[in-house]
PDB file of C-alpha atoms in Angstrom:
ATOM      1  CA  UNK A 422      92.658  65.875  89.194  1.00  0.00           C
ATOM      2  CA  UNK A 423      95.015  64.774  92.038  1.00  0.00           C
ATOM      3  CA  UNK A 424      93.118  64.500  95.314  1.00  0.00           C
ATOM      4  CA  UNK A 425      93.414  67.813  97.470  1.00  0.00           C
ATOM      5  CA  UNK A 426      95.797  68.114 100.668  1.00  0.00           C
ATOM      6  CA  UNK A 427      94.472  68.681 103.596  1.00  0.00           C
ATOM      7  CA  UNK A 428      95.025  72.268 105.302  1.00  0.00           C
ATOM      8  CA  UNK A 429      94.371  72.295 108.888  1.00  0.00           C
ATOM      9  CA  UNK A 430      92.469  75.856 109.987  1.00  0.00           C
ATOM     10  CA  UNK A 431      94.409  76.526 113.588  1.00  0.00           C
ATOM     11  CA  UNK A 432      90.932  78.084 115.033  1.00  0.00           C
ATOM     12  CA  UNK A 433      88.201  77.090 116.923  1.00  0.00           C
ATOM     13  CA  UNK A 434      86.981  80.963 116.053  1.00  0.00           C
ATOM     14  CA  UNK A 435      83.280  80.037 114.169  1.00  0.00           C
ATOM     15  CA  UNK A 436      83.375  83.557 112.513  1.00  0.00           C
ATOM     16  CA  UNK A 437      87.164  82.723 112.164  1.00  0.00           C
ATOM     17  CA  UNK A 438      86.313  79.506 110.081  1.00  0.00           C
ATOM     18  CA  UNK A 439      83.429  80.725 107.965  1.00  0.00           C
ATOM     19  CA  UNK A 440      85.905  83.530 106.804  1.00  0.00           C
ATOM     20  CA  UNK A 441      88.857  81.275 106.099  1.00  0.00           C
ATOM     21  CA  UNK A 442      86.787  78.981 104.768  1.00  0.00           C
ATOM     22  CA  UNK A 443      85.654  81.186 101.953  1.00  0.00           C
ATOM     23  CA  UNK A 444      88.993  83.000 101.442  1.00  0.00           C
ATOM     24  CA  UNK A 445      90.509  79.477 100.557  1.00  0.00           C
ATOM     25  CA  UNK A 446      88.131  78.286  98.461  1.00  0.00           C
ATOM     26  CA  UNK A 447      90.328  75.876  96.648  1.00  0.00           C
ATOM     27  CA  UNK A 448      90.248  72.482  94.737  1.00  0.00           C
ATOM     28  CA  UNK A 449      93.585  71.848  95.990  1.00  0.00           C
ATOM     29  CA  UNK A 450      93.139  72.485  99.336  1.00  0.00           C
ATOM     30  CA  UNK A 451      91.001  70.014 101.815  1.00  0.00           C
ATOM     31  CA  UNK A 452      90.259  72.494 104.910  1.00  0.00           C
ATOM     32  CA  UNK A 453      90.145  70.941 108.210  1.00  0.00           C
ATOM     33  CA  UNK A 454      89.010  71.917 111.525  1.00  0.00           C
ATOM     34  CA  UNK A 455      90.803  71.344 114.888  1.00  0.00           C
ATOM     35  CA  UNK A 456      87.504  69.102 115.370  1.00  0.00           C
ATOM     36  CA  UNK A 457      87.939  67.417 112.203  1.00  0.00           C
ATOM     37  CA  UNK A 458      91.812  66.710 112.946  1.00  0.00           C
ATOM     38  CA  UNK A 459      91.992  65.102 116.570  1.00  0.00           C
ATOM     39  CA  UNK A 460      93.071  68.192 118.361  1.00  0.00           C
ATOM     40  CA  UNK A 461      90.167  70.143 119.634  1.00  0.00           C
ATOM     41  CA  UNK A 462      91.262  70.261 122.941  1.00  0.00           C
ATOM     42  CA  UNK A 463      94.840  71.865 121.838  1.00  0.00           C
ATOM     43  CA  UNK A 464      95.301  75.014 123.786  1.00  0.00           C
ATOM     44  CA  UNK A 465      98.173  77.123 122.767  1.00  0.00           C
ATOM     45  CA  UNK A 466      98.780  80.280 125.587  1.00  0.00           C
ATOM     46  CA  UNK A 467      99.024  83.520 122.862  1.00  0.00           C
ATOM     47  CA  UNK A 468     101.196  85.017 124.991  1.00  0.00           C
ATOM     48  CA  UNK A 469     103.242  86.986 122.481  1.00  0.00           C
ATOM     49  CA  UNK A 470     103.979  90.756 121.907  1.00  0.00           C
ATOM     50  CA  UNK A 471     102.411  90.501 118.168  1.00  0.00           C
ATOM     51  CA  UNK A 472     100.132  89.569 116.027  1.00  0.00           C
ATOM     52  CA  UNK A 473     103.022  87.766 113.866  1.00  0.00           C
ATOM     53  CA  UNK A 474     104.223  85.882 117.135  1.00  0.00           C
ATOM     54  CA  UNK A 475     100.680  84.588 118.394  1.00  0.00           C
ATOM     55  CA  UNK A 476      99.794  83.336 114.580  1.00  0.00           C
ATOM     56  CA  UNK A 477     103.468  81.373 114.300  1.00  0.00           C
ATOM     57  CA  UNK A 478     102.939  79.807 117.914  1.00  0.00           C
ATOM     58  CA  UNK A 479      99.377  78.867 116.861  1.00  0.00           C
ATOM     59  CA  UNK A 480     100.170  77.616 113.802  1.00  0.00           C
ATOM     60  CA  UNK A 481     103.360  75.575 114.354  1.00  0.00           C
ATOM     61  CA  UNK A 482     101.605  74.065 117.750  1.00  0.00           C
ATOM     62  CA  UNK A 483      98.498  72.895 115.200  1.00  0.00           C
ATOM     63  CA  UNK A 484     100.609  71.279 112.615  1.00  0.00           C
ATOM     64  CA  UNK A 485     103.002  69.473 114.773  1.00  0.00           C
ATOM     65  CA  UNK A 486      99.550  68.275 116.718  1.00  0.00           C
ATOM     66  CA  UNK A 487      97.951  67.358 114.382  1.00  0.00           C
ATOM     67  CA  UNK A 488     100.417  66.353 111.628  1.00  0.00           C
ATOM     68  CA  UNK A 489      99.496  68.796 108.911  1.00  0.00           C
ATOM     69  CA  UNK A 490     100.065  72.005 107.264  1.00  0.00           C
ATOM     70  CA  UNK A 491      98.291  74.312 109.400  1.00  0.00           C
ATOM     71  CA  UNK A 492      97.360  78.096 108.718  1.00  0.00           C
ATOM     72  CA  UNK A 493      97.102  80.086 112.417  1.00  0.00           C
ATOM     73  CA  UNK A 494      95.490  83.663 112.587  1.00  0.00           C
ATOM     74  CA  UNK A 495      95.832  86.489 114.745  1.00  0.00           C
ATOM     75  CA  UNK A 496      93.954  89.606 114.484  1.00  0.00           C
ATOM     76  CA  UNK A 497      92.716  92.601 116.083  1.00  0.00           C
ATOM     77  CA  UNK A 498      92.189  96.041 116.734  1.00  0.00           C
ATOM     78  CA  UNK A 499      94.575  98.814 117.084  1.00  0.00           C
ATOM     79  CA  UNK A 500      92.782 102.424 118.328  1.00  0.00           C
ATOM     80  CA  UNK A 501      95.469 105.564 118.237  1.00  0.00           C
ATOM     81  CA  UNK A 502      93.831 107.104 121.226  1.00  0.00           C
ATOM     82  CA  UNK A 503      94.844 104.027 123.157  1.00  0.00           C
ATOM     83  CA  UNK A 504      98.579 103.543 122.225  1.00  0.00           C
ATOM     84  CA  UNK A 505      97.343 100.660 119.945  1.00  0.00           C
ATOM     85  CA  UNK A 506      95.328  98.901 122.429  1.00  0.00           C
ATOM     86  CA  UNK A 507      93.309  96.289 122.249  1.00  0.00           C
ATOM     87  CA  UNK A 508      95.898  95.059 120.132  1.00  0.00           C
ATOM     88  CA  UNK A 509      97.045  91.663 120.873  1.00  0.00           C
ATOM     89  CA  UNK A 510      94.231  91.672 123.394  1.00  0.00           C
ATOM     90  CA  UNK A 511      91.742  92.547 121.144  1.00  0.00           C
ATOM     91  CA  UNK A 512      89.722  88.869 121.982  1.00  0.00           C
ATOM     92  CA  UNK A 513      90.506  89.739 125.395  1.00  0.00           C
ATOM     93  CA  UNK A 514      90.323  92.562 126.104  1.00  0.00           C
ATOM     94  CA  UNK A 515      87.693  93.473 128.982  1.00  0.00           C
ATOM     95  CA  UNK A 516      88.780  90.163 130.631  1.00  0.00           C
ATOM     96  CA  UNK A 517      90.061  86.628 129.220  1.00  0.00           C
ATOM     97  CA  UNK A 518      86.430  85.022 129.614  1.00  0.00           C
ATOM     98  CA  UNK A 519      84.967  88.066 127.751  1.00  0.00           C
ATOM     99  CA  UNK A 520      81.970  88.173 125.307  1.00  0.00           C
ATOM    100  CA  UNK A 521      82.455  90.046 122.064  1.00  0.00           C
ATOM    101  CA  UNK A 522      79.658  92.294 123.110  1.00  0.00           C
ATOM    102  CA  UNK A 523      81.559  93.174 126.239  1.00  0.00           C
ATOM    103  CA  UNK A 524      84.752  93.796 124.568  1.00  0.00           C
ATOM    104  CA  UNK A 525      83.408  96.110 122.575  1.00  0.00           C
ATOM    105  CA  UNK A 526      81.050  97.776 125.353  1.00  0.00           C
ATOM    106  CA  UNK A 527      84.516  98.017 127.282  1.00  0.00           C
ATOM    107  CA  UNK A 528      85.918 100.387 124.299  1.00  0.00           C
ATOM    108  CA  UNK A 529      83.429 102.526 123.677  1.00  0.00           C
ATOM    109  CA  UNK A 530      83.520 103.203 127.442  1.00  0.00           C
ATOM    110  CA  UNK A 531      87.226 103.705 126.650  1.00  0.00           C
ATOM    111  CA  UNK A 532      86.487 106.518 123.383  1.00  0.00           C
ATOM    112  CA  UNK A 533      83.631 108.071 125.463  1.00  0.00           C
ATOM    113  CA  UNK A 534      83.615 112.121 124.456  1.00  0.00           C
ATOM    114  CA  UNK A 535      86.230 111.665 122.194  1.00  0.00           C
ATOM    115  CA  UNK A 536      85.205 113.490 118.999  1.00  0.00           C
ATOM    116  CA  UNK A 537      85.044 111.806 115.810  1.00  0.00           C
ATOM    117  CA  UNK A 538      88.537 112.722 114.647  1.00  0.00           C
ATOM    118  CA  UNK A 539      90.269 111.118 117.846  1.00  0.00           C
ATOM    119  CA  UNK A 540      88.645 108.064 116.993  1.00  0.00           C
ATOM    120  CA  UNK A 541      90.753 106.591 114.153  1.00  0.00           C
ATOM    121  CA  UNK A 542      91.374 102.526 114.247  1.00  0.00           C
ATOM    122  CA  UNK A 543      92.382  99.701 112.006  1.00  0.00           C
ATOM    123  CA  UNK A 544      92.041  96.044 112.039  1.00  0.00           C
ATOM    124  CA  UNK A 545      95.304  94.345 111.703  1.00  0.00           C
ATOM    125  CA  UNK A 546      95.991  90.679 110.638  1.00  0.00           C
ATOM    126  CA  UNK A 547      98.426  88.287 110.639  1.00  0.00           C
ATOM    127  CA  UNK A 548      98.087  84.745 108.949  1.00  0.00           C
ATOM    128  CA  UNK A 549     101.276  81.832 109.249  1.00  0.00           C
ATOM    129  CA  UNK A 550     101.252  78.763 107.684  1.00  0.00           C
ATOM    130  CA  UNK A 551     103.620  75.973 109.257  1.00  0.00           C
ATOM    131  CA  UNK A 552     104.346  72.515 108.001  1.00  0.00           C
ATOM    132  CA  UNK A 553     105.031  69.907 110.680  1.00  0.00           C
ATOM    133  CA  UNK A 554     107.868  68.052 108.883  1.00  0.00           C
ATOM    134  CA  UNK A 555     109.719  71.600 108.503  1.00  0.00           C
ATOM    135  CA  UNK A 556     111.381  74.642 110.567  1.00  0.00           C
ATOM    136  CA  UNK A 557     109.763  77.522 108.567  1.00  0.00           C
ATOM    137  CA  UNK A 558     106.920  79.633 109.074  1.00  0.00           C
ATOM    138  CA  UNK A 559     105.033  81.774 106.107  1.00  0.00           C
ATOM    139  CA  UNK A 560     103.365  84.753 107.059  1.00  0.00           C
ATOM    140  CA  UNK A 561     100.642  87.160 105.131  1.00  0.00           C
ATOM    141  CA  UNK A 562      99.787  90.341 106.319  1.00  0.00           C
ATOM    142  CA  UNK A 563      96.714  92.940 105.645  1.00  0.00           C
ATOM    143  CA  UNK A 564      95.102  96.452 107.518  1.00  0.00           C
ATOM    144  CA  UNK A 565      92.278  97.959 106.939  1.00  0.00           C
ATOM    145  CA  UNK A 566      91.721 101.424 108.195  1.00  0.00           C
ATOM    146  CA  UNK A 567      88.320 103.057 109.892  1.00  0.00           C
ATOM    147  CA  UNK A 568      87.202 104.982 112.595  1.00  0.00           C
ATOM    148  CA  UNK A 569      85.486 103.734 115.972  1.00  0.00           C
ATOM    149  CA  UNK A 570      82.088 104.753 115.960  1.00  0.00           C
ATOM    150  CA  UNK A 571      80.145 105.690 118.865  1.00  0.00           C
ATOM    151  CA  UNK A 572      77.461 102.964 118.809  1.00  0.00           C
ATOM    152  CA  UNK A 573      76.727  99.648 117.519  1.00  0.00           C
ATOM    153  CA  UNK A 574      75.370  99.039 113.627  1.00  0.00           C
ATOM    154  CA  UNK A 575      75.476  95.943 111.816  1.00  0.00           C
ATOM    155  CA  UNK A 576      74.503  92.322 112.376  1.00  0.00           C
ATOM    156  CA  UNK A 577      76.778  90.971 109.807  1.00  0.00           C
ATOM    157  CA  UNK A 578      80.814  89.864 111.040  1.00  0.00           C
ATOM    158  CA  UNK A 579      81.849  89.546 114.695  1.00  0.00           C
ATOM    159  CA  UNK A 580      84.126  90.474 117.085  1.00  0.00           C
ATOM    160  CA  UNK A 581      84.184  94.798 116.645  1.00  0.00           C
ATOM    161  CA  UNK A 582      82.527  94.992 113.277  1.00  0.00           C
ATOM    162  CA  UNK A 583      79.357  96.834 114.087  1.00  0.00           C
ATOM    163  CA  UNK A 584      81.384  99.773 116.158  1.00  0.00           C
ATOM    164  CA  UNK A 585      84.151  99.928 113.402  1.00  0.00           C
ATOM    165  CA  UNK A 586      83.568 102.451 110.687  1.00  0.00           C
ATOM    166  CA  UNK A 587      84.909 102.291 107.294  1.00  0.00           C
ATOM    167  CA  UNK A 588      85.528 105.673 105.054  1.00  0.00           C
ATOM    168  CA  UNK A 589      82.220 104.898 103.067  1.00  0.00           C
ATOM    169  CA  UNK A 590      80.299 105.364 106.482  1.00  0.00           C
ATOM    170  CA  UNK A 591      79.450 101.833 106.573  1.00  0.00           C
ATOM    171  CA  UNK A 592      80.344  99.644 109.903  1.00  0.00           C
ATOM    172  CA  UNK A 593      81.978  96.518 108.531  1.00  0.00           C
ATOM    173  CA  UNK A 594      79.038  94.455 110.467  1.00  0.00           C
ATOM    174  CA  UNK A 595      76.914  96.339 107.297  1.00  0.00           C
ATOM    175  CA  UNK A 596      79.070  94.659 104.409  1.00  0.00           C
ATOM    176  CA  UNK A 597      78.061  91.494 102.688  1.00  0.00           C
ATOM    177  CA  UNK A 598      80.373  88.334 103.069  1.00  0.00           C
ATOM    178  CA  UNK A 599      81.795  88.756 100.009  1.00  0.00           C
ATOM    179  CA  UNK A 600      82.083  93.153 100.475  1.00  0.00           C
ATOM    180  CA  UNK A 601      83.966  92.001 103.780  1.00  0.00           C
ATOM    181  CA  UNK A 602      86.276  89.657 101.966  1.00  0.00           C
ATOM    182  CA  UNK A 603      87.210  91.689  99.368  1.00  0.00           C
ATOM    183  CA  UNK A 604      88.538  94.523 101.637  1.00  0.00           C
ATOM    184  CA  UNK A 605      89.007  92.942 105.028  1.00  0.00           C
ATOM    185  CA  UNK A 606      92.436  92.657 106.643  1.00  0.00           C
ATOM    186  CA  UNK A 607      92.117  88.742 107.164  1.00  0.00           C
ATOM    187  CA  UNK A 608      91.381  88.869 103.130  1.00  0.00           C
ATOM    188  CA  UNK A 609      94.416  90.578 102.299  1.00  0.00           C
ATOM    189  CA  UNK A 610      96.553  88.508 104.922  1.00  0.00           C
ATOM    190  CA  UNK A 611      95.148  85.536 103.314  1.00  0.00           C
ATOM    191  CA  UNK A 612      95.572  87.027  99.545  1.00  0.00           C
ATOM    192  CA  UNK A 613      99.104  88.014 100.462  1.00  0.00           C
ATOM    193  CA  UNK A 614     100.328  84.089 101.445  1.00  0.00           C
ATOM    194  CA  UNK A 615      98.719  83.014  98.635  1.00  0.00           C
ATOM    195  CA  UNK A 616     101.965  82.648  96.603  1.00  0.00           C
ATOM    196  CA  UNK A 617     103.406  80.311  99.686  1.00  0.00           C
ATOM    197  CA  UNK A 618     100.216  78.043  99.420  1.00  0.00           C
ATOM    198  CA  UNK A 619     100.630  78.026  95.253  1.00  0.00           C
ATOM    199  CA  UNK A 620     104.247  77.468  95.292  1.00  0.00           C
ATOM    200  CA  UNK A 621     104.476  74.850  97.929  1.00  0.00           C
ATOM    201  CA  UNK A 622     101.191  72.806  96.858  1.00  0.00           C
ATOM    202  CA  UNK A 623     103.478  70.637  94.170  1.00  0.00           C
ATOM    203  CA  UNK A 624     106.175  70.052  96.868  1.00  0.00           C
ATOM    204  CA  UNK A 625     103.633  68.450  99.494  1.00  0.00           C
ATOM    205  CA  UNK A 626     104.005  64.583 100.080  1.00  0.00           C
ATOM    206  CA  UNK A 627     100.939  62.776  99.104  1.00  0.00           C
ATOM    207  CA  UNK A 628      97.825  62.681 101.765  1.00  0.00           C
ATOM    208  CA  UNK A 629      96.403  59.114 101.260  1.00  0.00           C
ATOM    209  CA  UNK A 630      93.847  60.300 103.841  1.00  0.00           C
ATOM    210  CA  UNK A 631      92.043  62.399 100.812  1.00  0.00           C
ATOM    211  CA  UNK A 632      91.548  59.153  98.775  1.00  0.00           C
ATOM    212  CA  UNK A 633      88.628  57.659  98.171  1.00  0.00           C
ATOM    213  CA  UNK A 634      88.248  55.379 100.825  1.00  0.00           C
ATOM    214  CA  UNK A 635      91.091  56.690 102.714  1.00  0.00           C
ATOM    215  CA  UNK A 636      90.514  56.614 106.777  1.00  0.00           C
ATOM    216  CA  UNK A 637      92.480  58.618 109.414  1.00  0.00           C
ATOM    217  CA  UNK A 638      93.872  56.200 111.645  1.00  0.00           C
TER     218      UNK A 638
END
């Protein structure tokens, strides 16, 4: 079997990286971090008006940083009783230093009193894939529609999954890895590029650096 390329995961997200991680579990594919690749300290400014923007900034800064194909998400939450918000601030969204835990306390301050009907939400993700040798950008997309809840549940997932509540009932912080994967809006973004990964594995240049004995320089 032909050594694997190497696919650069533009995150330094841990809950980000376990996800992708299993979503691209393929022989073909060597994942990298930003650690892994030289560029840890690469800070791209998400500074765009959507999801698709942020994840094609991320992800063409990454590969031509660090030299390889590189797959960029951006997610978050969109709550109709807001207008949308968090939105693109989802990660920031009760300040740009903020915990998870106080994003989320900051929204159900937000939803207090509202009843249960008001309360409707989805995740929303965006994946791109960039090569650094070429002009395009490949996006997937994927939702996932709930409810917010009005308390926490769940120790399972990050960012909003205990206070987001599917149509079973269950908060998405409740699923299993593989429950999560199989409906989650970064599983269907990733599920829905699929065909650019497949189609454009053959046409990659070989990476000596996934040879036996092969060394980054």
């Amino acid at each position: 079997m032909p050594a694997p390329h190497r696919l650069l995961i533009a995150t330094g997200n841990a809950g980000k990286i376990r996800e992708l991680r299993t979503l691209l579990n393929d022989a073909r594919w060597q994942l990298v971090t930003p650690a892994d690749a030289g560029v840890a300290d690469l800070e791209v400014i998400e500074d765009g008006d959507s999801f698709r923007a942020n994840a094609a900034k991320k992800a063409r800064a990454y590969a031509n940083a660090s030299r390889l194909p590189a797959l960029a998400d951006d997610s978050g939450l969109e709550v109709d009783a807001l207008g949308g918000a968090p939105g693109v601030r989802s990660a920031r969204y009760a300040g740009d230093s903020a915990t998870d835990a106080e994003n989320r306390a900051m929204l159900l301050a937000a939803l207090d009193g509202l009843p249960t009907e008001e309360r409707g939400a989805r995740f929303r993700a965006v994946v791109a894939l960039s090569f650094p040798y070429g002009p395009n950008v490949r996006f997937g997309e994927g939702t996932v529609e709930g409810r917010i809840a009005a308390n926490e549940r769940g120790d399972n997932g990050f960012g909003y999954d205990p206070i987001f509540e599917l149509a079973d009932g269950r908060r998405m912080a409740e699923l299993t890895s593989d429950e999560k994967n199989a409906i989650s809006h970064r599983g269907q973004a990733v599920r829905d590029i699929a065909w650019a990964l497949e189609s454009l594995t053959a046409a990659l240049p070989h990476d000596p650096h996934t040879d036996a004995g092969g060394r980054d320089d």
